[in-house]
Amino acid sequence: MVNMRAALAWIFLLLTLRLAAPAGAETMPLTIGISQFPANFNPLINSMLAKNYILGFALRPLTVYDKDWQLACMLCTRLPTLENGGAVRETLPDGKPGLAITYSIHPEARWGDGVPVTAKDALFTWEVGKHPETGVSSGELFRRIVRIEVRDDKTFTLHFDRLTFDYNAINDFQLLPAHLEAAAFAKPAEYRTRSLYETDTTNPGLYVGPYRIAQVVRGQYVVLEPNAAWYGAKPAFPRIVVKAIEASPAIEANLLSGGIDMVAGELGMTVDAALAFEKKHRPEWVVTYKPGLVHDHITVNMDNPALADRRLRQALLYGLDRQTMVQQLFQGHQAVSNSLVNPLDWCYDPKVRSYPYDPAEAARLLDAAGWPAGPDGKRRDAGGRQLSLELMTTAGMRNREVMELVAQQAWKRLGIEVTLRNQPARTFFGDTVLKHAFPDLALFAWVSSPENVPRSMLRSDMVPTAANNWSGENAGGYRNPAMDRLIDAIEVELDRDKRRALWSQLQALYAEDLPELPLTFRSDPFILPVWLKGVEPTGHQYPTTLWVENWRVEGRPR
Amino acid sequence: MIRPLLLRLAQAALVLLVMSFLVYGLMGLMPGDPIQLMAAGSPTMTAEDVARLKAVYGIDRPLVDRYWHWLAGALGGDLGFSRLSAQPVAEALGPPLRNTVALMTCSLCLALLLALPAGVAAALKAGRPLDYALNLTAFAAISLPVFWLGLVLIMIFAVGLAWLPASGVETVGDGGGGDRLRHLALPVAALALAGFGHYMRYMRSAMINALSQDWIRTARAKGLSWPQVVLGHALRNAMIPVVTILALDLGTLFSGVLVTETVFAYPGMGKLIYDAVMGNDYNLALAALMLATALTLAGSMLADLLYRLLDPRIRHA
Amino acid sequence: MRRLLRHPPAAFGAIVLLLLTALALAAQPLQALLGIDAETLDLAAQLAPASSGHPLGTDEVGRDLLARLLSGSQVSLAIGLSTALVAALLGTLVGLLAGYRGGTVDALLMRLTDGVIALPLLPLLIVLSAVDPAKLGLPAEVLRSPGGGLARTVVIIALVGWTTVARLVRAATLSVKSHEFIRAAEALGAGPARIMIRHLLPNVVSPVIVATTLSVGNIILLESALSFLGLGVQPPLPSWGNMLSGALDLLGSAPMLAVWPGLMIFLTVLSFNLVGDGLQRSLDPRRS
């Protein structure tokens, strides 16, 4: 045993002796570790975090949420609104209200082969996006556009078939180079395999951002080099290499051995792995935690008669010391959530009801709900049935399992019997959650976006059933007409202040009703070298790489 | 000789067919539809998108229909496209297969190179200090999970001493033979050490068994020298269980080693099969798994053939 | 048995195994005696060093490491030993039948073996995890109970783990069955069952013992892979395999979390193999 310890001590002594690699700082590439390799590269076909991250260097969407979660123009020149006249209400031929929105593409925007980005590209992209056979995963935006009018080379007008508050957000409208991609689209059903993004990924003409993809070694890495046709600020690195390394310990080893310079927060390490790394106090790196939009919570099965009683749900939340749990597990880098809206979102209501740890109040609510504690401390109803709940989650995810264990222990103290049953993610999400098939409680996370209306999660017609082919994500079976009305009202309320009031009502109702027990919003840990400046974590699904031209080098060791 | 071989090939073809149906069926029976799971992870996908995509990828058709379609294509040499990577299956399969072949060949050779002599030596010195030392090494190698071993190797040789790269297949912009070998060193060492324990124990036991046979005494009595007896007779006999184990490993060898690949960020067949199965990429998963099955069957045939060569008595049986 | 114990390494192995088993059986009283338990979390005492309250310190969520090693020994030893034995029995049966009978029986059984070896575990296990035990006529309580979960793990691993032994036994049987003494037994009118058990089995047992004793470590680790898919033991029940794989992420900061369960697995594998060696000697028909 002594020898083993000595050997380990020796290993970690060696860790500290590594020397920096020599080379000129200005000509040195930036090597980034991410935990997944993109399956494909076409930006429109589907959305995948690893792909979005890499394409962020090389493509620019027309509009995007910025780091303050406000909608902004990226490839367009000015965000069209009703106020500035860029968006105009109109009536569609069928008499329904519609909207005409005009966008102008940046005048200097050119594809990597020098061909200007034009309104023709927008028209082509729409054709691809709305075609039922191309396999574009998020087709909703394209289907809502009834017509595109080309005004001039750089300007086009989209005619939408409805009026919603997020009318001018066309973030999914990722322009494709018509001059290169038209041939592949000749047979729409084969577009997804014939697209040049898949067959000729390093073709410079496919990219419009500061970088272009210069080399792809599948499963291993992607090399990006500056795009000669880029019109914006000159990016700092002559080369960026993105390496896919899945396992946290391997990512860490690569950082320490110089295999990578930084770890992307969007998909890199888990918070606990980053915390463990940080504990070693490595002065060469800064670890930044950015709260994100992945919301860990426990969905309650509302069809269960016991849990249908709101007092029981409130008691469960009062009886769980979320503050201590989150503080201890994430060392203050994640906060307890009080509602489904992230505190970074403008529509978050800071006055929303929170449930501080209060076991006495929890006990009182349980008594009131008809579950008094017996002499053995266990709670039973009038019929003598013991209060017993089954808590389910995905097997093999450590953080979730720990939260599950903490909840089990806390609720046991209240006199509630809690059994755990975990399943592989495939089974849990594909069967148990999707088909509304968990008996009591299910712990998992939602991925959302800024100001995301919880229509599919909380509206009463979104409960998955065999009849609707299990569509909808209201897995708990929550049905409340007041919630339905609020969701409908928010979607069409264009006035920001009025919408804020509606959002407050929605959050208040959520916190009162507790269709889900909110736990915490997950943070993204960014591990950056001290010499890299200007990386601004966003926290939402649009990655930091979209602003790579702001990344700078200061004092990089040679 | 020809007839039994043909019979055996016919059996193998039948097993392949049954297995392809089983695997297709199992993948189809897995809970959770990949399109639906994709929708759960992307807020902008609607129920309409889900229905449309299922139609585009043909996932809405009955399983048996899809299987026949696949089988007809595969028998005609068309393995189709990998749904996830939008590449032809052969193209998606190529690089991981090459990586796995390199990794597994090197580690198996190294393991055998160490384990067979060590096993023979341990058997000859059974009960002596050398035997104990070799056995303890073998037990330690078996008890340590490969991922653990891999991580410790990375900590020492990549992070601590900076002699070798921590992971990957090649350095960006290099990719020459020497560079690839340097990347192979650590995963090969980890796998070879684990393999060493197994093969050494089989070799040792088989050798001890062979040395205690009557005919060894007979051979000695006939005046053959000890090395002649050991190398010529006992070793040949002792190879039977080792060959069996090796043949058993042939199929699993090329279905990859997921955990080791993950620790060393080394894209091989293990990761490919895992991703293809989890993502319901039928074409890719079937091609990879059928390849592994075919190799298992080939290994089994090879083993039977080798028995005949190694043990002349089996021929008359 | 006495002959087995006369071999010092085997005796050592047997004693260690007995000790481990005794510890596993006495895990609950021992924990009570020491005032520790394997399931209580204490988020205020994460990765605490060894102290009088926690003789080996605590894990990443403040559970007592010693208590978890003790509780984990129950799961790991039970699964490791019983699965290895079940797989060995099954494999020996198939291998003997195939090797001795030959012909169609051999072809059928060996192609079945090939099929099982080639069967991809991942989709199979995921499908299994979605099977509702109630639909199979098993009461849900049985599978939810720790004992039921253990039995399921043993069955799953044994059903895919018998192939190595089957192949080895068949190979050895093929080689032995042409010996004169088998012919002699047949000529004397011994039935096939008698021949297989009395005459063939003792001669093929050596590879079986090696394969079985070697497999114990793998099985203990495989159990944790099953837990990863929700098919092994459910939390909060610990097992050595789970403890070891859970410590992976913390290998750099808390290596002892991995070292302790690793050491226990090593001890088990070591002593099981030593006993196996001794058994092989004492069962060898030529030495009696």
Tab-separated table of C-alpha atoms in Angstrom, chain C residues 3-200:
chain	number	residue	atom	x	y	z
C	3	ARG	CA	-4.871	-32.231	-0.475
C	4	LEU	CA	-5.954	-28.799	-1.654
C	5	LEU	CA	-4.993	-27.191	1.622
C	6	ARG	CA	-1.632	-28.889	1.700
C	7	HIS	CA	-0.669	-26.632	-1.206
C	8	PRO	CA	0.293	-23.408	0.622
C	9	PRO	CA	-0.756	-20.830	-2.024
C	10	ALA	CA	-4.114	-22.559	-2.398
C	11	ALA	CA	-4.551	-22.606	1.358
C	12	PHE	CA	-3.756	-18.891	1.419
C	13	GLY	CA	-6.289	-18.255	-1.339
C	14	ALA	CA	-8.941	-20.275	0.446
C	15	ILE	CA	-8.381	-18.424	3.703
C	16	VAL	CA	-8.582	-15.007	2.020
C	17	LEU	CA	-11.761	-16.021	0.201
C	18	LEU	CA	-13.286	-17.271	3.429
C	19	LEU	CA	-12.300	-14.066	5.177
C	20	LEU	CA	-13.812	-11.935	2.416
C	21	THR	CA	-16.996	-13.976	2.514
C	22	ALA	CA	-17.160	-13.689	6.288
C	23	LEU	CA	-16.713	-9.924	6.028
C	24	ALA	CA	-19.448	-9.736	3.414
C	25	LEU	CA	-21.821	-11.782	5.545
C	26	ALA	CA	-21.007	-9.726	8.609
C	27	ALA	CA	-21.132	-6.403	6.763
C	28	GLN	CA	-24.267	-5.134	8.506
C	29	PRO	CA	-23.287	-5.997	12.106
C	30	LEU	CA	-19.746	-4.760	11.458
C	31	GLN	CA	-21.025	-1.443	10.165
C	32	ALA	CA	-23.298	-1.121	13.171
C	33	LEU	CA	-20.372	-1.890	15.432
C	34	LEU	CA	-18.207	0.768	13.807
C	35	GLY	CA	-21.085	3.227	13.667
C	36	ILE	CA	-20.883	3.682	9.904
C	37	ASP	CA	-23.286	2.957	7.096
C	38	ALA	CA	-22.971	2.713	3.356
C	39	GLU	CA	-25.942	4.795	2.286
C	40	THR	CA	-26.034	7.988	4.323
C	41	LEU	CA	-24.785	10.942	2.331
C	42	ASP	CA	-23.085	13.822	4.008
C	43	LEU	CA	-22.508	16.617	1.547
C	44	ALA	CA	-20.613	18.550	4.188
C	45	ALA	CA	-17.979	15.802	4.357
C	46	GLN	CA	-17.038	15.178	0.739
C	47	LEU	CA	-13.778	13.303	0.203
C	48	ALA	CA	-12.974	13.547	3.891
C	49	PRO	CA	-9.651	11.995	4.926
C	50	ALA	CA	-9.489	8.953	7.176
C	51	SER	CA	-10.632	9.649	10.723
C	52	SER	CA	-11.990	7.729	13.663
C	53	GLY	CA	-15.526	8.282	12.390
C	54	HIS	CA	-14.592	7.210	8.856
C	55	PRO	CA	-11.690	4.725	9.049
C	56	LEU	CA	-10.974	5.001	5.315
C	57	GLY	CA	-12.433	8.460	4.769
C	58	THR	CA	-15.441	9.284	2.603
C	59	ASP	CA	-16.312	9.351	-1.081
C	60	GLU	CA	-17.310	12.291	-3.261
C	61	VAL	CA	-20.736	12.620	-1.634
C	62	GLY	CA	-19.599	11.970	1.921
C	63	ARG	CA	-20.471	8.301	2.242
C	64	ASP	CA	-18.216	6.160	4.403
C	65	LEU	CA	-15.724	4.350	2.204
C	66	LEU	CA	-15.181	1.368	4.500
C	67	ALA	CA	-18.913	0.797	4.861
C	68	ARG	CA	-19.298	0.909	1.108
C	69	LEU	CA	-16.450	-1.545	0.606
C	70	LEU	CA	-18.126	-3.899	3.073
C	71	SER	CA	-21.574	-3.576	1.510
C	72	GLY	CA	-20.058	-3.719	-1.945
C	73	SER	CA	-18.388	-7.020	-1.132
C	74	GLN	CA	-21.812	-8.615	-0.764
C	75	VAL	CA	-22.872	-7.669	-4.270
C	76	SER	CA	-19.515	-8.204	-5.947
C	77	LEU	CA	-18.640	-11.512	-4.328
C	78	ALA	CA	-22.122	-12.925	-4.779
C	79	ILE	CA	-22.258	-11.929	-8.417
C	80	GLY	CA	-18.625	-12.719	-9.179
C	81	LEU	CA	-18.615	-16.197	-7.696
C	82	SER	CA	-22.104	-17.378	-8.569
C	83	THR	CA	-21.985	-16.101	-12.137
C	84	ALA	CA	-18.614	-17.696	-12.743
C	85	LEU	CA	-19.915	-21.025	-11.455
C	86	VAL	CA	-23.182	-20.926	-13.399
C	87	ALA	CA	-21.348	-19.983	-16.600
C	88	ALA	CA	-18.788	-22.751	-16.011
C	89	LEU	CA	-21.506	-25.388	-15.491
C	90	LEU	CA	-23.420	-24.295	-18.556
C	91	GLY	CA	-20.305	-24.107	-20.695
C	92	THR	CA	-18.993	-27.477	-19.548
C	93	LEU	CA	-22.299	-29.135	-20.338
C	94	VAL	CA	-22.468	-27.664	-23.836
C	95	GLY	CA	-18.798	-28.330	-24.529
C	96	LEU	CA	-18.927	-31.956	-23.366
C	97	LEU	CA	-22.057	-32.690	-25.356
C	98	ALA	CA	-20.726	-31.064	-28.505
C	99	GLY	CA	-17.295	-32.620	-28.249
C	100	TYR	CA	-18.384	-36.111	-27.344
C	101	ARG	CA	-21.465	-36.437	-29.532
C	102	GLY	CA	-19.968	-34.697	-32.554
C	103	GLY	CA	-21.860	-34.513	-35.842
C	104	THR	CA	-25.101	-32.558	-35.928
C	105	VAL	CA	-25.196	-31.958	-32.168
C	106	ASP	CA	-21.700	-30.508	-32.347
C	107	ALA	CA	-22.529	-28.326	-35.343
C	108	LEU	CA	-25.724	-27.028	-33.757
C	109	LEU	CA	-24.216	-26.301	-30.365
C	110	MET	CA	-21.069	-24.731	-31.748
C	111	ARG	CA	-22.916	-22.475	-34.175
C	112	LEU	CA	-25.124	-21.457	-31.263
C	113	THR	CA	-21.948	-20.657	-29.359
C	114	ASP	CA	-20.626	-18.614	-32.281
C	115	GLY	CA	-23.926	-16.786	-32.404
C	116	VAL	CA	-23.892	-15.948	-28.707
C	117	ILE	CA	-20.290	-14.714	-28.940
C	118	ALA	CA	-21.181	-12.481	-31.858
C	119	LEU	CA	-24.427	-11.213	-30.381
C	120	PRO	CA	-23.996	-7.499	-29.679
C	121	LEU	CA	-24.655	-6.896	-26.004
C	122	LEU	CA	-25.558	-3.233	-26.132
C	123	PRO	CA	-28.895	-3.355	-28.004
C	124	LEU	CA	-29.768	-6.575	-26.193
C	125	LEU	CA	-29.260	-4.997	-22.783
C	126	ILE	CA	-31.183	-1.873	-23.717
C	127	VAL	CA	-34.081	-3.963	-24.930
C	128	LEU	CA	-33.916	-5.964	-21.707
C	129	SER	CA	-33.945	-2.796	-19.620
C	130	ALA	CA	-37.240	-1.798	-21.187
C	131	VAL	CA	-38.902	-5.160	-20.607
C	132	ASP	CA	-41.504	-4.803	-17.934
C	133	PRO	CA	-41.012	-7.670	-15.460
C	134	ALA	CA	-44.734	-7.647	-14.722
C	135	LYS	CA	-45.441	-8.692	-18.312
C	136	LEU	CA	-43.224	-11.740	-17.862
C	137	GLY	CA	-45.340	-12.840	-14.940
C	138	LEU	CA	-42.759	-11.808	-12.366
C	139	PRO	CA	-44.024	-9.649	-9.546
C	140	ALA	CA	-42.389	-6.227	-9.720
C	141	GLU	CA	-41.341	-6.418	-6.079
C	142	VAL	CA	-39.075	-9.386	-6.791
C	143	LEU	CA	-37.001	-7.488	-9.328
C	144	ARG	CA	-36.978	-4.269	-7.357
C	145	SER	CA	-35.608	-6.060	-4.298
C	146	PRO	CA	-31.813	-6.248	-4.131
C	147	GLY	CA	-31.919	-10.037	-4.316
C	148	GLY	CA	-33.984	-9.961	-7.483
C	149	GLY	CA	-31.627	-7.449	-9.047
C	150	LEU	CA	-28.661	-9.660	-8.202
C	151	ALA	CA	-30.327	-12.711	-9.696
C	152	ARG	CA	-31.063	-10.786	-12.885
C	153	THR	CA	-27.437	-9.708	-13.170
C	154	VAL	CA	-26.219	-13.281	-12.645
C	155	VAL	CA	-28.590	-14.610	-15.289
C	156	ILE	CA	-27.663	-11.953	-17.854
C	157	ILE	CA	-23.903	-12.353	-17.459
C	158	ALA	CA	-24.030	-16.146	-17.250
C	159	LEU	CA	-26.182	-16.390	-20.381
C	160	VAL	CA	-23.562	-14.625	-22.455
C	161	GLY	CA	-20.510	-15.766	-20.497
C	162	TRP	CA	-20.581	-19.538	-20.923
C	163	THR	CA	-19.128	-19.570	-24.417
C	164	THR	CA	-15.439	-19.524	-23.502
C	165	VAL	CA	-15.760	-22.573	-21.302
C	166	ALA	CA	-17.882	-24.381	-23.898
C	167	ARG	CA	-15.256	-23.880	-26.578
C	168	LEU	CA	-12.419	-24.925	-24.292
C	169	VAL	CA	-14.213	-28.025	-23.049
C	170	ARG	CA	-15.141	-29.066	-26.550
C	171	ALA	CA	-11.559	-28.697	-27.739
C	172	ALA	CA	-10.249	-30.711	-24.818
C	173	THR	CA	-12.957	-33.353	-25.249
C	174	LEU	CA	-12.105	-33.787	-28.906
C	175	SER	CA	-8.520	-34.401	-27.917
C	176	VAL	CA	-9.268	-36.785	-25.044
C	177	LYS	CA	-12.051	-38.857	-26.508
C	178	SER	CA	-9.750	-40.727	-28.902
C	179	HIS	CA	-7.632	-42.023	-26.021
C	180	GLU	CA	-7.609	-45.737	-25.392
C	181	PHE	CA	-9.149	-45.504	-21.978
C	182	ILE	CA	-12.328	-43.928	-23.368
C	183	ARG	CA	-12.549	-46.682	-25.993
C	184	ALA	CA	-12.044	-49.206	-23.237
C	185	ALA	CA	-14.832	-47.716	-21.138
C	186	GLU	CA	-17.141	-47.739	-24.163
C	187	ALA	CA	-16.259	-51.341	-24.858
C	188	LEU	CA	-17.089	-52.187	-21.260
C	189	GLY	CA	-20.573	-50.838	-21.875
C	190	ALA	CA	-20.447	-47.519	-20.047
C	191	GLY	CA	-23.281	-45.162	-21.100
C	192	PRO	CA	-22.553	-41.730	-22.645
C	193	ALA	CA	-23.506	-39.879	-19.457
C	194	ARG	CA	-21.154	-42.009	-17.415
C	195	ILE	CA	-18.354	-41.579	-19.937
C	196	MET	CA	-18.776	-37.844	-20.018
C	197	ILE	CA	-18.888	-37.402	-16.276
C	198	ARG	CA	-16.526	-40.114	-15.052
C	199	HIS	CA	-13.992	-40.219	-17.823
C	200	LEU	CA	-14.071	-37.057	-19.901
